[in-house]
Coordinates of C-alpha atoms in Angstrom, one line a residue:
M1 CA 109.5 118.0 73.5
F2 CA 110.5 119.0 77.0
C3 CA 108.5 116.6 79.3
L4 CA 107.8 116.6 83.1
I5 CA 106.4 113.4 84.4
T6 CA 105.5 113.4 88.2
G7 CA 106.0 110.2 90.1
S8 CA 108.1 108.7 87.3
S9 CA 110.6 106.8 89.4
R10 CA 108.5 103.6 89.2
G11 CA 105.2 102.0 88.0
L12 CA 103.2 103.7 85.3
G13 CA 105.2 107.0 85.6
S14 CA 108.5 105.2 84.7
E15 CA 107.0 103.5 81.8
I16 CA 105.6 107.0 80.5
A17 CA 109.1 108.5 80.9
L18 CA 110.8 105.6 79.1
A19 CA 108.3 105.6 76.2
L20 CA 108.8 109.4 75.7
G21 CA 112.5 109.1 76.2
R22 CA 112.8 106.6 73.4
D23 CA 111.6 109.2 71.0
G24 CA 114.5 111.5 72.0
H25 CA 112.4 113.9 74.1
H26 CA 113.9 115.5 77.2
I27 CA 112.5 114.0 80.2
A28 CA 112.3 115.3 83.9
V29 CA 112.2 112.2 86.1
H30 CA 110.4 113.4 89.3
Y31 CA 110.6 111.5 92.6
K32 CA 109.8 112.1 96.3
D33 CA 111.6 109.5 98.3
R34 CA 113.4 106.7 96.3
E35 CA 116.2 108.6 94.6
D36 CA 118.0 105.3 93.9
I37 CA 115.2 104.0 91.8
A38 CA 114.7 107.3 90.1
K39 CA 118.3 107.3 89.1
T40 CA 118.0 103.9 87.5
V41 CA 115.0 105.2 85.3
A42 CA 117.0 108.3 84.4
S43 CA 120.0 106.3 83.4
R44 CA 117.9 104.6 80.7
I45 CA 116.9 107.9 79.1
E46 CA 119.4 109.9 76.9
R47 CA 118.2 113.2 77.8
A48 CA 117.1 113.1 81.4
V49 CA 117.2 115.3 84.4
L50 CA 116.5 114.1 88.0
L51 CA 114.4 116.3 90.2
R52 CA 112.9 115.9 93.7
A53 CA 109.8 117.5 95.1
D54 CA 107.0 116.6 97.5
V55 CA 103.8 117.3 95.6
R56 CA 102.1 118.3 98.8
K57 CA 104.3 121.4 99.2
F58 CA 103.7 124.2 96.7
E59 CA 107.2 125.8 97.5
E60 CA 109.0 122.5 96.4
V61 CA 106.8 122.2 93.3
T62 CA 107.5 125.8 92.3
R63 CA 111.3 125.3 92.9
L64 CA 111.2 122.2 90.7
V65 CA 109.6 124.0 87.8
D66 CA 112.0 127.0 88.2
D67 CA 114.9 124.7 88.1
L68 CA 113.6 123.1 84.9
M69 CA 113.1 126.5 83.4
E70 CA 116.8 127.4 84.1
E71 CA 117.8 124.0 82.6
W72 CA 115.4 123.9 79.6
G73 CA 113.8 127.3 79.0
R74 CA 110.4 125.7 78.3
I75 CA 108.1 123.0 79.2
D76 CA 105.9 121.3 76.6
L77 CA 104.3 118.4 78.4
L78 CA 103.1 117.9 82.0
V79 CA 102.0 114.4 83.0
N80 CA 100.4 114.5 86.5
N81 CA 101.0 110.8 87.5
A82 CA 102.1 110.9 91.1
G83 CA 99.5 109.5 93.4
I84 CA 98.7 107.3 96.5
T85 CA 95.9 105.0 97.6
K86 CA 94.7 104.3 101.0
E87 CA 92.1 101.6 101.6
A88 CA 89.6 102.0 104.4
L89 CA 85.9 101.9 104.8
F90 CA 84.3 105.3 104.9
I91 CA 83.3 105.2 108.6
K92 CA 86.9 104.1 109.5
T93 CA 88.6 106.7 107.2
S94 CA 90.4 109.3 109.5
V95 CA 90.5 112.9 108.6
D96 CA 94.3 112.7 108.3
L97 CA 94.1 109.7 105.9
F98 CA 91.5 111.6 103.8
D99 CA 93.5 114.8 103.7
E100 CA 96.7 113.0 102.7
V101 CA 95.1 111.3 99.8
I102 CA 93.3 114.6 98.7
D103 CA 96.5 116.6 99.1
T104 CA 98.6 114.2 97.0
N105 CA 96.2 113.2 94.3
L106 CA 94.2 116.3 93.8
N107 CA 96.1 119.2 95.3
G108 CA 99.3 117.9 93.9
P109 CA 98.2 118.1 90.3
F110 CA 96.6 121.6 90.9
R111 CA 100.0 122.8 92.2
F112 CA 101.9 121.5 89.1
I113 CA 99.3 122.9 86.7
R114 CA 99.4 126.2 88.5
A115 CA 103.3 126.2 88.2
V116 CA 103.7 125.2 84.7
S117 CA 100.7 126.8 83.1
R118 CA 102.2 130.3 83.5
Q119 CA 105.3 129.2 81.4
M120 CA 103.0 127.6 78.9
I121 CA 101.0 130.6 78.5
K122 CA 104.1 132.6 77.8
Q123 CA 105.3 130.2 75.2
G124 CA 101.9 129.9 73.6
S125 CA 101.5 126.1 73.7
G126 CA 101.6 123.1 76.0
H127 CA 99.9 119.9 77.0
I128 CA 98.8 118.7 80.4
I129 CA 97.7 115.1 80.9
N130 CA 96.3 114.0 84.3
I131 CA 96.2 110.3 85.2
G132 CA 92.8 109.5 86.7
S133 CA 90.9 106.4 87.7
I134 CA 87.5 104.8 86.9
T135 CA 86.8 105.1 90.7
G136 CA 86.8 108.7 90.3
I137 CA 83.7 108.3 88.1
R138 CA 81.8 105.3 89.6
G139 CA 83.2 105.2 93.0
K140 CA 84.4 102.0 95.0
A141 CA 83.6 100.7 98.5
G142 CA 86.7 101.1 100.7
L143 CA 88.3 103.8 98.5
S144 CA 86.3 106.9 99.4
A145 CA 89.4 109.2 99.7
Y146 CA 90.9 107.9 96.5
S147 CA 87.6 108.1 94.6
A148 CA 87.0 111.6 95.8
S149 CA 90.5 112.7 94.8
K150 CA 90.2 111.2 91.3
G151 CA 86.7 112.6 90.9
G152 CA 87.9 116.0 91.8
L153 CA 90.7 115.6 89.3
V154 CA 88.0 115.2 86.6
G155 CA 86.6 118.6 87.5
L156 CA 90.1 120.0 87.6
T157 CA 90.9 118.7 84.2
L158 CA 87.7 119.9 82.5
S159 CA 87.9 123.4 84.0
S160 CA 91.6 124.0 83.4
A161 CA 91.0 122.8 79.8
A162 CA 88.3 125.4 79.4
E163 CA 90.4 128.2 80.8
L164 CA 93.7 127.4 79.0
A165 CA 92.4 126.6 75.6
K166 CA 92.8 130.2 74.3
Y167 CA 96.5 130.0 75.1
N168 CA 96.8 126.8 72.9
I169 CA 97.3 124.6 76.0
M170 CA 95.5 121.2 75.9
V171 CA 94.4 119.5 79.1
N172 CA 93.3 115.9 79.0
M173 CA 92.8 112.9 81.3
V174 CA 93.6 109.2 81.1
L175 CA 92.0 106.5 83.0
P176 CA 94.6 103.7 82.8
G177 CA 92.7 100.9 84.5
Y178 CA 93.8 98.3 87.1
M179 CA 97.5 97.5 86.7
L180 CA 100.0 95.2 88.5
T181 CA 102.2 98.0 89.5
D182 CA 103.4 98.4 93.1
M183 CA 100.2 100.3 93.9
G184 CA 97.9 97.7 92.2
K185 CA 99.8 94.7 94.1
A186 CA 99.5 96.5 97.3
S187 CA 95.7 96.5 97.1
G188 CA 95.5 92.9 98.1
D189 CA 94.2 89.6 96.6
K190 CA 90.6 90.4 96.7
A191 CA 90.9 93.7 95.0
R192 CA 92.9 92.1 92.3
E193 CA 90.5 89.3 91.8
A194 CA 87.5 91.7 91.7
A195 CA 89.3 94.0 89.1
L196 CA 90.0 90.9 86.9
K197 CA 86.5 89.6 87.3
D198 CA 85.0 93.0 86.4
S199 CA 87.1 93.2 83.2
L200 CA 85.3 92.6 80.0
I201 CA 88.4 91.0 78.5
D202 CA 89.4 89.3 81.6
K203 CA 92.7 91.2 81.7
Y204 CA 94.6 93.7 83.7
S205 CA 95.7 96.9 82.1
S206 CA 99.3 97.0 80.8
P207 CA 101.5 99.9 81.9
E208 CA 103.4 99.7 78.7
S209 CA 100.3 99.9 76.6
V210 CA 98.9 102.9 78.7
A211 CA 102.3 104.6 78.3
E212 CA 102.2 104.2 74.6
F213 CA 98.7 105.7 74.4
I214 CA 100.0 108.7 76.5
R215 CA 102.9 109.0 74.2
Y216 CA 100.5 109.2 71.2
L217 CA 98.2 111.7 73.0
A218 CA 101.1 113.9 73.9
G219 CA 102.0 114.3 70.2
T220 CA 98.6 115.2 69.0
T221 CA 97.1 118.8 68.6
G222 CA 93.5 119.9 68.7
I223 CA 92.3 117.5 71.4
S224 CA 91.5 118.9 74.8
G225 CA 89.0 118.6 77.7
Q226 CA 88.7 114.8 77.1
V227 CA 88.6 111.8 79.6
F228 CA 90.1 108.8 77.8
N229 CA 89.0 105.5 79.5
L230 CA 91.6 102.7 78.9
D231 CA 89.9 100.6 81.5
S232 CA 88.0 97.5 80.3
R233 CA 85.7 97.7 83.3
M234 CA 82.4 99.3 82.4
I235 CA 81.7 102.8 83.6

């Protein structure tokens, strides 16, 4: 398979890239700022290309996909993993902060789906996996922008799955749970303690385990329009 994983220079994205890379798939390692870290991830994958784009700029996303098409000629899998979180009480959330989170976490996946789906339609197959969050379903105080972006991504996932099914393109979402990645650690002690207390099994989610599930899902056929919850917190 030819696989594009956004935000794959670190955290869950890098684990997904490495898991798929171990199977011998071609992997596009995407980054925005940290080229040094992205290069390290790519160096651990036998068939890797390194590509930069700001997910908030459609022209950069389009250029990235065009470059991949020149390199590969097809794209079989898109994993929309790139995302940010900004904590602030709703009444203190600025318009700029809200727009930044929505533009990255919701508009970014839209741009990538728009860019790759045309090629997937031509080739008659493809799989798109969006990385969501349980907060997009049940919300969370202090994360109105993040929750709204991930809630919108649920709708985008289901709608695009319905539209693209006739072209043999599957679209699914995975809710990975609270992980001790850079994003998870940046949330602060109280957020980490609350997530652990809320877990039915008293454990954080494992990026490696989530990556293995995505690796499995990417290899399936006939599964689309689903939201897979890997979070042990109750919905």
